[in-house]
């Protein structure tokens, strides 16, 4: 992203400080995050990676002021998204070498992959039926497992000791 270098410098500084005290740093991620439909620059450049549409919760300073905006998932059944997940994790592990790893969730209140807040059957008020034509042919646990596997693959390309710890929160 546009602030990647600044974030990487800050993570490196934190990881170096922690290492001096025998501590390891993990960061928490929920990839890939949905992209607002209003981000025309992104969607015009990458129309092939779009998946499930829905609402994304956007926060300002608290849950009380959250609002919903139309967004679209990055479809993890699309090859460019798979490549991006591998490349992003490889870059993180390479550019922040003292980072011990990441904890990752594949479901939360935020829009991420196409099964985010969607189901194959038995829709509820909170989770409607999946409409993404690529992901609808897959099981939700297959999609989640693939995300974790791709992240691990990328991280291990840069560092054999980088940990990817998956948490099944919100499933």
PDB file of C-alpha atoms in Angstrom:
ATOM      1  CA  UNK A   1       0.000   0.000   0.000  1.00  0.00           C
ATOM      2  CA  UNK A   2       0.917   3.626  -0.204  1.00  0.00           C
ATOM      3  CA  UNK A   3       2.237   3.683   3.384  1.00  0.00           C
ATOM      4  CA  UNK A   4       3.942   0.265   3.288  1.00  0.00           C
ATOM      5  CA  UNK A   5       7.486   1.581   3.765  1.00  0.00           C
ATOM      6  CA  UNK A   6       6.543   3.601   6.850  1.00  0.00           C
ATOM      7  CA  UNK A   7       4.666   0.643   8.349  1.00  0.00           C
ATOM      8  CA  UNK A   8       7.573  -1.698   7.616  1.00  0.00           C
ATOM      9  CA  UNK A   9      10.052   0.708   9.276  1.00  0.00           C
ATOM     10  CA  UNK A  10       7.832   0.930  12.348  1.00  0.00           C
ATOM     11  CA  UNK A  11       7.447  -2.852  12.524  1.00  0.00           C
ATOM     12  CA  UNK A  12      11.197  -3.331  12.157  1.00  0.00           C
ATOM     13  CA  UNK A  13      11.836  -0.836  14.967  1.00  0.00           C
ATOM     14  CA  UNK A  14       9.308  -2.571  17.215  1.00  0.00           C
ATOM     15  CA  UNK A  15      10.645  -6.058  16.407  1.00  0.00           C
ATOM     16  CA  UNK A  16      14.226  -4.926  17.126  1.00  0.00           C
ATOM     17  CA  UNK A  17      13.187  -3.430  20.487  1.00  0.00           C
ATOM     18  CA  UNK A  18      11.262  -6.560  21.402  1.00  0.00           C
ATOM     19  CA  UNK A  19      14.166  -8.855  20.412  1.00  0.00           C
ATOM     20  CA  UNK A  20      16.471  -6.984  22.805  1.00  0.00           C
ATOM     21  CA  UNK A  21      14.139  -8.136  25.595  1.00  0.00           C
ATOM     22  CA  UNK A  22      13.664 -11.688  24.336  1.00  0.00           C
ATOM     23  CA  UNK A  23      10.189 -11.016  22.935  1.00  0.00           C
ATOM     24  CA  UNK A  24       8.721 -11.889  19.555  1.00  0.00           C
ATOM     25  CA  UNK A  25       6.237  -9.791  17.595  1.00  0.00           C
ATOM     26  CA  UNK A  26       3.209 -11.128  15.736  1.00  0.00           C
ATOM     27  CA  UNK A  27       0.747  -8.937  13.872  1.00  0.00           C
ATOM     28  CA  UNK A  28      -2.923  -9.701  13.446  1.00  0.00           C
ATOM     29  CA  UNK A  29      -4.404  -9.803   9.930  1.00  0.00           C
ATOM     30  CA  UNK A  30      -7.677 -10.489   8.170  1.00  0.00           C
ATOM     31  CA  UNK A  31      -6.809 -10.829   4.494  1.00  0.00           C
ATOM     32  CA  UNK A  32      -7.921 -10.013   1.974  1.00  0.00           C
ATOM     33  CA  UNK A  33     -10.024  -7.023   2.940  1.00  0.00           C
ATOM     34  CA  UNK A  34     -12.922  -5.906   0.775  1.00  0.00           C
ATOM     35  CA  UNK A  35     -12.597  -2.824  -1.401  1.00  0.00           C
ATOM     36  CA  UNK A  36     -15.308  -0.129  -1.535  1.00  0.00           C
ATOM     37  CA  UNK A  37     -17.241  -0.068  -4.800  1.00  0.00           C
ATOM     38  CA  UNK A  38     -16.608   3.675  -4.852  1.00  0.00           C
ATOM     39  CA  UNK A  39     -12.886   3.020  -5.395  1.00  0.00           C
ATOM     40  CA  UNK A  40     -13.285   3.258  -9.172  1.00  0.00           C
ATOM     41  CA  UNK A  41      -9.536   3.569  -9.740  1.00  0.00           C
ATOM     42  CA  UNK A  42      -8.991   0.106  -8.220  1.00  0.00           C
ATOM     43  CA  UNK A  43     -11.968  -1.611  -9.872  1.00  0.00           C
ATOM     44  CA  UNK A  44     -11.220  -0.081 -13.284  1.00  0.00           C
ATOM     45  CA  UNK A  45      -7.640  -1.422 -13.075  1.00  0.00           C
ATOM     46  CA  UNK A  46      -8.600  -4.833 -11.618  1.00  0.00           C
ATOM     47  CA  UNK A  47     -12.083  -5.844 -12.834  1.00  0.00           C
ATOM     48  CA  UNK A  48     -11.108  -9.542 -12.912  1.00  0.00           C
ATOM     49  CA  UNK A  49     -10.520  -9.888  -9.157  1.00  0.00           C
ATOM     50  CA  UNK A  50     -13.957  -8.824  -7.936  1.00  0.00           C
ATOM     51  CA  UNK A  51     -16.072 -11.265  -6.015  1.00  0.00           C
ATOM     52  CA  UNK A  52     -19.051 -11.070  -3.695  1.00  0.00           C
ATOM     53  CA  UNK A  53     -20.638  -7.654  -3.232  1.00  0.00           C
ATOM     54  CA  UNK A  54     -22.046  -6.521   0.063  1.00  0.00           C
ATOM     55  CA  UNK A  55     -21.710  -3.968   2.814  1.00  0.00           C
ATOM     56  CA  UNK A  56     -18.472  -3.147   4.619  1.00  0.00           C
ATOM     57  CA  UNK A  57     -18.529  -1.741   8.114  1.00  0.00           C
ATOM     58  CA  UNK A  58     -16.377   1.380   8.297  1.00  0.00           C
ATOM     59  CA  UNK A  59     -15.334   2.850  11.628  1.00  0.00           C
ATOM     60  CA  UNK A  60     -14.398   6.394  12.449  1.00  0.00           C
ATOM     61  CA  UNK A  61     -13.579   6.310  16.156  1.00  0.00           C
ATOM     62  CA  UNK A  62     -15.978   3.794  17.695  1.00  0.00           C
ATOM     63  CA  UNK A  63     -18.592   1.121  17.056  1.00  0.00           C
ATOM     64  CA  UNK A  64     -21.251   3.723  17.771  1.00  0.00           C
ATOM     65  CA  UNK A  65     -20.279   5.798  14.735  1.00  0.00           C
ATOM     66  CA  UNK A  66     -19.742   2.867  12.346  1.00  0.00           C
ATOM     67  CA  UNK A  67     -21.489   3.023   8.999  1.00  0.00           C
ATOM     68  CA  UNK A  68     -21.990   0.584   6.158  1.00  0.00           C
ATOM     69  CA  UNK A  69     -20.707   1.218   2.632  1.00  0.00           C
ATOM     70  CA  UNK A  70     -21.098  -0.895  -0.512  1.00  0.00           C
ATOM     71  CA  UNK A  71     -18.003  -2.988  -1.153  1.00  0.00           C
ATOM     72  CA  UNK A  72     -16.751  -6.015  -3.040  1.00  0.00           C
ATOM     73  CA  UNK A  73     -14.537  -8.863  -1.908  1.00  0.00           C
ATOM     74  CA  UNK A  74     -11.295  -9.691  -3.595  1.00  0.00           C
ATOM     75  CA  UNK A  75     -12.232 -13.133  -4.913  1.00  0.00           C
ATOM     76  CA  UNK A  76      -9.736 -15.653  -3.593  1.00  0.00           C
ATOM     77  CA  UNK A  77     -10.771 -18.074  -6.356  1.00  0.00           C
ATOM     78  CA  UNK A  78      -9.203 -15.658  -8.864  1.00  0.00           C
ATOM     79  CA  UNK A  79      -5.544 -16.379  -9.685  1.00  0.00           C
ATOM     80  CA  UNK A  80      -4.376 -12.733  -9.364  1.00  0.00           C
ATOM     81  CA  UNK A  81      -5.707 -12.618  -5.787  1.00  0.00           C
ATOM     82  CA  UNK A  82      -3.989 -15.899  -4.935  1.00  0.00           C
ATOM     83  CA  UNK A  83      -0.724 -14.532  -6.346  1.00  0.00           C
ATOM     84  CA  UNK A  84      -1.196 -11.294  -4.391  1.00  0.00           C
ATOM     85  CA  UNK A  85      -1.649 -13.198  -1.104  1.00  0.00           C
ATOM     86  CA  UNK A  86       1.569 -15.169  -1.690  1.00  0.00           C
ATOM     87  CA  UNK A  87       3.525 -12.086  -2.786  1.00  0.00           C
ATOM     88  CA  UNK A  88       2.252  -9.883   0.049  1.00  0.00           C
ATOM     89  CA  UNK A  89       3.260 -12.390   2.717  1.00  0.00           C
ATOM     90  CA  UNK A  90       6.640 -13.036   1.096  1.00  0.00           C
ATOM     91  CA  UNK A  91       7.287  -9.287   1.061  1.00  0.00           C
ATOM     92  CA  UNK A  92       6.218  -8.847   4.684  1.00  0.00           C
ATOM     93  CA  UNK A  93       8.444 -11.704   5.885  1.00  0.00           C
ATOM     94  CA  UNK A  94      11.380 -10.445   3.813  1.00  0.00           C
ATOM     95  CA  UNK A  95      11.104  -6.760   4.684  1.00  0.00           C
ATOM     96  CA  UNK A  96      10.447  -7.285   8.402  1.00  0.00           C
ATOM     97  CA  UNK A  97      12.866 -10.141   9.101  1.00  0.00           C
ATOM     98  CA  UNK A  98      12.541 -10.039  12.911  1.00  0.00           C
ATOM     99  CA  UNK A  99       8.753 -10.350  12.745  1.00  0.00           C
ATOM    100  CA  UNK A 100       7.936 -13.760  14.243  1.00  0.00           C
ATOM    101  CA  UNK A 101       4.776 -14.129  12.200  1.00  0.00           C
ATOM    102  CA  UNK A 102       1.115 -13.300  11.945  1.00  0.00           C
ATOM    103  CA  UNK A 103      -2.123 -14.388  13.483  1.00  0.00           C
ATOM    104  CA  UNK A 104      -4.863 -14.530  10.904  1.00  0.00           C
ATOM    105  CA  UNK A 105      -8.626 -14.755  10.991  1.00  0.00           C
ATOM    106  CA  UNK A 106     -10.691 -15.518   7.906  1.00  0.00           C
ATOM    107  CA  UNK A 107     -14.015 -14.215   9.184  1.00  0.00           C
ATOM    108  CA  UNK A 108     -15.027 -11.173  11.194  1.00  0.00           C
ATOM    109  CA  UNK A 109     -17.276  -8.140  11.069  1.00  0.00           C
ATOM    110  CA  UNK A 110     -15.225  -6.845   8.139  1.00  0.00           C
ATOM    111  CA  UNK A 111     -15.730  -7.928   4.552  1.00  0.00           C
ATOM    112  CA  UNK A 112     -12.927 -10.124   3.307  1.00  0.00           C
ATOM    113  CA  UNK A 113     -13.288 -13.138   0.990  1.00  0.00           C
ATOM    114  CA  UNK A 114     -16.483 -14.024  -0.886  1.00  0.00           C
ATOM    115  CA  UNK A 115     -17.852 -16.184   1.949  1.00  0.00           C
ATOM    116  CA  UNK A 116     -17.573 -13.273   4.339  1.00  0.00           C
ATOM    117  CA  UNK A 117     -21.087 -12.986   5.797  1.00  0.00           C
ATOM    118  CA  UNK A 118     -22.412 -15.433   3.186  1.00  0.00           C
ATOM    119  CA  UNK A 119     -23.520 -19.055   3.150  1.00  0.00           C
ATOM    120  CA  UNK A 120     -24.103 -21.746   0.543  1.00  0.00           C
ATOM    121  CA  UNK A 121     -27.483 -22.632   2.076  1.00  0.00           C
ATOM    122  CA  UNK A 122     -29.812 -21.716   4.935  1.00  0.00           C
ATOM    123  CA  UNK A 123     -29.453 -17.925   4.741  1.00  0.00           C
ATOM    124  CA  UNK A 124     -30.004 -15.858   7.867  1.00  0.00           C
ATOM    125  CA  UNK A 125     -30.551 -12.184   8.520  1.00  0.00           C
ATOM    126  CA  UNK A 126     -26.794 -11.835   9.065  1.00  0.00           C
ATOM    127  CA  UNK A 127     -25.534 -14.129   6.313  1.00  0.00           C
ATOM    128  CA  UNK A 128     -27.258 -14.308   2.945  1.00  0.00           C
ATOM    129  CA  UNK A 129     -26.589 -16.736   0.120  1.00  0.00           C
ATOM    130  CA  UNK A 130     -23.271 -16.485  -1.692  1.00  0.00           C
ATOM    131  CA  UNK A 131     -23.563 -15.104  -5.223  1.00  0.00           C
ATOM    132  CA  UNK A 132     -19.950 -15.148  -6.432  1.00  0.00           C
ATOM    133  CA  UNK A 133     -20.018 -17.613  -9.363  1.00  0.00           C
ATOM    134  CA  UNK A 134     -16.457 -18.810  -8.678  1.00  0.00           C
ATOM    135  CA  UNK A 135     -16.695 -19.291  -4.921  1.00  0.00           C
ATOM    136  CA  UNK A 136     -20.261 -20.621  -4.880  1.00  0.00           C
ATOM    137  CA  UNK A 137     -18.883 -23.844  -6.383  1.00  0.00           C
ATOM    138  CA  UNK A 138     -16.511 -24.207  -3.412  1.00  0.00           C
ATOM    139  CA  UNK A 139     -17.010 -24.960   0.260  1.00  0.00           C
ATOM    140  CA  UNK A 140     -16.408 -22.048   2.669  1.00  0.00           C
ATOM    141  CA  UNK A 141     -13.829 -24.012   4.657  1.00  0.00           C
ATOM    142  CA  UNK A 142     -11.938 -24.714   1.411  1.00  0.00           C
ATOM    143  CA  UNK A 143     -11.749 -20.972   0.729  1.00  0.00           C
ATOM    144  CA  UNK A 144     -10.569 -20.190   4.264  1.00  0.00           C
ATOM    145  CA  UNK A 145      -7.977 -22.989   4.273  1.00  0.00           C
ATOM    146  CA  UNK A 146      -6.630 -21.867   0.911  1.00  0.00           C
ATOM    147  CA  UNK A 147      -6.130 -18.300   2.162  1.00  0.00           C
ATOM    148  CA  UNK A 148      -4.101 -19.589   5.115  1.00  0.00           C
ATOM    149  CA  UNK A 149      -2.118 -21.956   2.884  1.00  0.00           C
ATOM    150  CA  UNK A 150      -1.278 -19.214   0.376  1.00  0.00           C
ATOM    151  CA  UNK A 151      -0.173 -16.860   3.144  1.00  0.00           C
ATOM    152  CA  UNK A 152       2.036 -19.564   4.632  1.00  0.00           C
ATOM    153  CA  UNK A 153       3.520 -20.379   1.220  1.00  0.00           C
ATOM    154  CA  UNK A 154       4.498 -16.746   0.663  1.00  0.00           C
ATOM    155  CA  UNK A 155       5.930 -16.259   4.143  1.00  0.00           C
ATOM    156  CA  UNK A 156       8.002 -19.443   3.924  1.00  0.00           C
ATOM    157  CA  UNK A 157       9.501 -18.320   0.621  1.00  0.00           C
ATOM    158  CA  UNK A 158      11.210 -15.537   2.577  1.00  0.00           C
ATOM    159  CA  UNK A 159      11.637 -17.123   5.997  1.00  0.00           C
ATOM    160  CA  UNK A 160      11.408 -20.761   7.115  1.00  0.00           C
ATOM    161  CA  UNK A 161      10.706 -19.641  10.696  1.00  0.00           C
ATOM    162  CA  UNK A 162       7.886 -17.147   9.994  1.00  0.00           C
ATOM    163  CA  UNK A 163       4.711 -18.464  11.670  1.00  0.00           C
ATOM    164  CA  UNK A 164       1.184 -18.138  10.309  1.00  0.00           C
ATOM    165  CA  UNK A 165      -1.217 -18.892  13.143  1.00  0.00           C
ATOM    166  CA  UNK A 166      -4.837 -19.322  12.092  1.00  0.00           C
ATOM    167  CA  UNK A 167      -7.693 -18.568  14.462  1.00  0.00           C
ATOM    168  CA  UNK A 168     -11.222 -19.709  13.626  1.00  0.00           C
ATOM    169  CA  UNK A 169     -12.803 -16.687  15.291  1.00  0.00           C
ATOM    170  CA  UNK A 170     -16.284 -15.834  13.980  1.00  0.00           C
ATOM    171  CA  UNK A 171     -16.807 -19.100  12.098  1.00  0.00           C
TER     172      UNK A 171
END
